[in-house]
């Protein structure tokens, strides 16, 4: 498994496009951990991160982060997130 870690602070804005299953979990740590099998791209932005994953993607984010799911083509699970969650093109319901 390929992991990337980013120290961004407690209130980051994360934008994600995922062509597979997306799993987002909030946590107490002020870092974002991206697991996407070593595929795709992750870019720092002024407000946080933009993630493009061609397959499955697992994210661990600070619980106060805002997460914008622009696209998710597989299952989409979100847990323990206190910040805002918005969805664009999601093929299945959020759980």
Backbone as numpy.savetxt, mean C-alpha at the origin, in Angstrom:
# Nx Ny Nz CAx CAy CAz Cx Cy Cz
11.24 -13.78 -0.73 10.41 -12.60 -0.73 11.29 -11.35 -0.73
10.93 -10.39 -1.53 11.67 -9.15 -1.61 10.93 -8.06 -0.84
11.62 -7.45 0.11 11.04 -6.38 0.92 11.79 -5.08 0.64
11.04 -3.99 0.65 11.64 -2.65 0.63 11.10 -1.92 1.84
11.96 -1.18 2.54 11.54 -0.42 3.73 11.80 1.06 3.49
10.83 1.88 3.91 10.93 3.32 3.75 10.52 4.00 5.05
11.39 4.83 5.59 11.08 5.63 6.78 10.39 6.91 6.30
9.09 7.03 6.53 8.33 8.15 6.00 7.63 8.99 7.06
7.49 8.49 8.25 6.73 9.20 9.28 5.35 8.62 9.45
4.64 9.13 10.44 3.35 8.56 10.85 2.19 8.87 9.92
2.25 9.94 9.15 1.09 10.39 8.37 1.40 10.47 6.88
1.95 9.44 6.34 2.32 9.41 4.93 1.11 9.16 4.04
1.23 9.54 2.77 0.20 9.26 1.77 0.75 8.20 0.83
0.07 7.06 0.74 0.52 5.94 -0.07 -0.47 5.76 -1.22
0.04 5.75 -2.44 -0.77 5.50 -3.63 -0.32 4.16 -4.20
-1.29 3.26 -4.48 -0.91 1.93 -4.95 -1.78 1.50 -6.13
-1.12 0.86 -7.09 -1.76 0.17 -8.20 -1.26 -1.27 -8.13
-2.20 -2.21 -8.12 -1.82 -3.61 -7.92 -2.62 -4.48 -8.90
-1.92 -5.27 -9.71 -2.59 -6.16 -10.66 -2.89 -7.53 -10.07
-2.69 -7.70 -8.78 -2.99 -8.96 -8.11 -3.71 -8.68 -6.81
-3.49 -9.52 -5.83 -4.09 -9.36 -4.50 -3.32 -8.29 -3.73
-4.05 -7.40 -3.09 -3.45 -6.32 -2.29 -3.82 -6.52 -0.84
-2.82 -6.51 0.03 -3.01 -6.64 1.47 -2.34 -5.44 2.15
-3.13 -4.62 2.84 -2.61 -3.43 3.53 -2.89 -3.59 5.02
-1.86 -3.40 5.82 -2.03 -3.49 7.27 -1.36 -2.30 7.92
-2.10 -1.60 8.79 -1.54 -0.50 9.56 -0.81 -1.03 10.78
0.16 -0.25 11.26 0.92 -0.66 12.44 1.48 0.54 13.16
2.12 0.31 14.27 2.65 1.36 15.13 3.96 1.96 14.63
4.68 1.25 13.78 5.98 1.72 13.30 5.82 2.82 12.26
6.76 3.75 12.22 6.72 4.88 11.29 7.47 4.56 10.00
7.30 3.33 9.52 7.93 2.93 8.27 6.90 2.21 7.40
7.17 2.23 6.10 6.36 1.50 5.14 7.20 0.32 4.66
6.62 -0.87 4.70 7.28 -2.06 4.19 6.47 -2.55 2.99
7.14 -2.68 1.85 6.52 -3.11 0.60 7.06 -4.49 0.25
6.17 -5.45 0.06 6.56 -6.78 -0.39 5.81 -7.06 -1.69
6.56 -7.14 -2.79 5.92 -7.37 -4.09 6.69 -8.38 -4.94
7.41 -9.25 -4.30 8.14 -10.28 -5.03 9.29 -9.76 -5.87
9.75 -8.54 -5.57 10.86 -7.97 -6.32 10.45 -7.41 -7.67
9.14 -7.33 -7.91 8.65 -6.81 -9.18 8.02 -5.45 -8.96
7.84 -4.71 -10.02 7.17 -3.42 -9.92 8.12 -2.32 -9.51
7.52 -1.16 -9.24 8.32 0.01 -8.86 7.72 0.68 -7.65
8.58 1.27 -6.86 8.17 2.08 -5.72 8.93 3.39 -5.80
8.18 4.50 -5.80 8.79 5.82 -5.93 8.42 6.68 -4.73
9.41 7.39 -4.21 9.13 8.40 -3.18 8.48 9.60 -3.84
7.51 10.17 -3.16 6.88 11.40 -3.62 7.01 12.43 -2.51
6.55 13.63 -2.78 6.61 14.69 -1.78 5.82 14.32 -0.52
4.72 13.59 -0.70 3.87 13.27 0.45 4.01 11.83 0.94
4.77 10.98 0.23 4.90 9.59 0.66 5.46 8.69 -0.41
4.64 7.72 -0.88 5.09 6.73 -1.87 4.04 6.49 -2.93
4.50 6.10 -4.13 3.66 5.55 -5.19 4.19 4.17 -5.51
3.29 3.19 -5.48 3.69 1.80 -5.69 2.92 1.24 -6.88
3.63 0.66 -7.83 3.05 -0.05 -8.98 3.50 -1.50 -8.89
2.56 -2.40 -8.67 2.89 -3.82 -8.53 2.19 -4.62 -9.63
2.96 -5.33 -10.48 2.35 -6.11 -11.54 1.69 -7.39 -11.05
1.95 -7.77 -9.81 1.35 -8.97 -9.22 0.83 -8.66 -7.83
0.90 -9.63 -6.94 0.45 -9.45 -5.57 1.34 -8.45 -4.83
0.74 -7.76 -3.85 1.49 -6.77 -3.09 0.99 -6.73 -1.65
1.92 -6.72 -0.73 1.61 -6.62 0.69 2.28 -5.35 1.23
1.51 -4.53 1.94 2.03 -3.27 2.49 1.82 -3.23 3.99
2.82 -2.79 4.72 2.71 -2.47 6.14 2.97 -0.98 6.22
2.00 -0.23 6.73 2.08 1.23 6.74 1.82 1.75 8.15
2.30 2.96 8.47 1.94 3.55 9.76 0.41 3.67 9.84
-0.17 3.34 10.97 -1.63 3.27 11.08 -2.34 4.59 10.76
-1.66 5.72 10.86 -2.26 7.00 10.55 -2.10 7.44 9.11
-1.50 6.60 8.29 -1.29 6.92 6.88 -2.61 6.98 6.12
-2.60 7.76 5.04 -3.72 7.70 4.10 -3.29 6.79 2.95
-4.22 5.93 2.52 -3.93 4.99 1.44 -4.95 5.20 0.33
-4.42 5.40 -0.87 -5.25 5.57 -2.07 -4.99 4.38 -2.98
-5.99 3.53 -3.14 -5.88 2.36 -4.03 -6.41 2.80 -5.39
-5.52 3.08 -6.31 -5.94 3.52 -7.64 -6.41 2.35 -8.49
-5.83 1.18 -8.25 -6.24 -0.01 -8.99 -5.86 -1.24 -8.20
-6.80 -2.18 -8.10 -6.53 -3.49 -7.51 -7.37 -4.50 -8.29
-6.70 -5.45 -8.95 -7.41 -6.39 -9.81 -7.71 -7.71 -9.12
-7.14 -7.94 -7.96 -7.43 -9.15 -7.18 -8.13 -8.76 -5.90
-8.10 -9.64 -4.91 -8.67 -9.34 -3.60 -7.96 -8.13 -3.00
-8.68 -7.39 -2.18 -8.12 -6.21 -1.53 -8.51 -6.25 -0.05
-7.52 -6.46 0.83 -7.76 -6.53 2.27 -7.04 -5.38 2.96
-7.75 -4.68 3.83 -7.17 -3.57 4.59 -7.51 -3.78 6.05
-6.49 -3.71 6.92 -6.69 -3.92 8.36 -5.90 -2.90 9.15
-6.46 -2.53 10.28 -5.76 -1.70 11.29 -5.28 -0.36 10.75
-6.02 0.22 9.83 -5.68 1.52 9.27 -6.61 2.57 9.87
-6.03 3.61 10.48 -6.83 4.68 11.08 -6.96 5.88 10.16
-6.05 6.03 9.21 -6.09 7.15 8.27 -7.10 6.89 7.17
-7.29 7.87 6.28 -8.26 7.74 5.19 -7.87 6.66 4.19
-8.89 6.01 3.64 -8.73 5.01 2.60 -9.64 5.40 1.45
-9.07 5.51 0.24 -9.87 5.80 -0.94 -9.58 4.75 -2.00
-10.58 4.49 -2.83 -10.42 3.47 -3.87 -10.81 4.01 -5.23
-10.07 3.60 -6.23 -10.36 3.96 -7.61 -10.98 2.76 -8.30
-10.23 2.12 -9.18 -10.69 0.97 -9.93 -10.34 -0.30 -9.16
-11.31 -0.81 -8.42 -11.12 -2.01 -7.61 -12.12 -3.04 -8.11
-11.62 -4.23 -8.54 -12.49 -5.21 -9.17 -13.30 -6.03 -8.17
-12.93 -6.02 -6.90 -13.68 -6.75 -5.88 -13.86 -5.85 -4.68
-14.80 -6.15 -3.78 -15.01 -5.29 -2.61 -13.80 -5.28 -1.68
-13.62 -4.16 -0.98 -12.62 -4.08 0.08 -13.10 -4.95 1.24
-12.15 -5.61 1.92 -12.48 -6.31 3.17 -11.54 -5.85 4.25
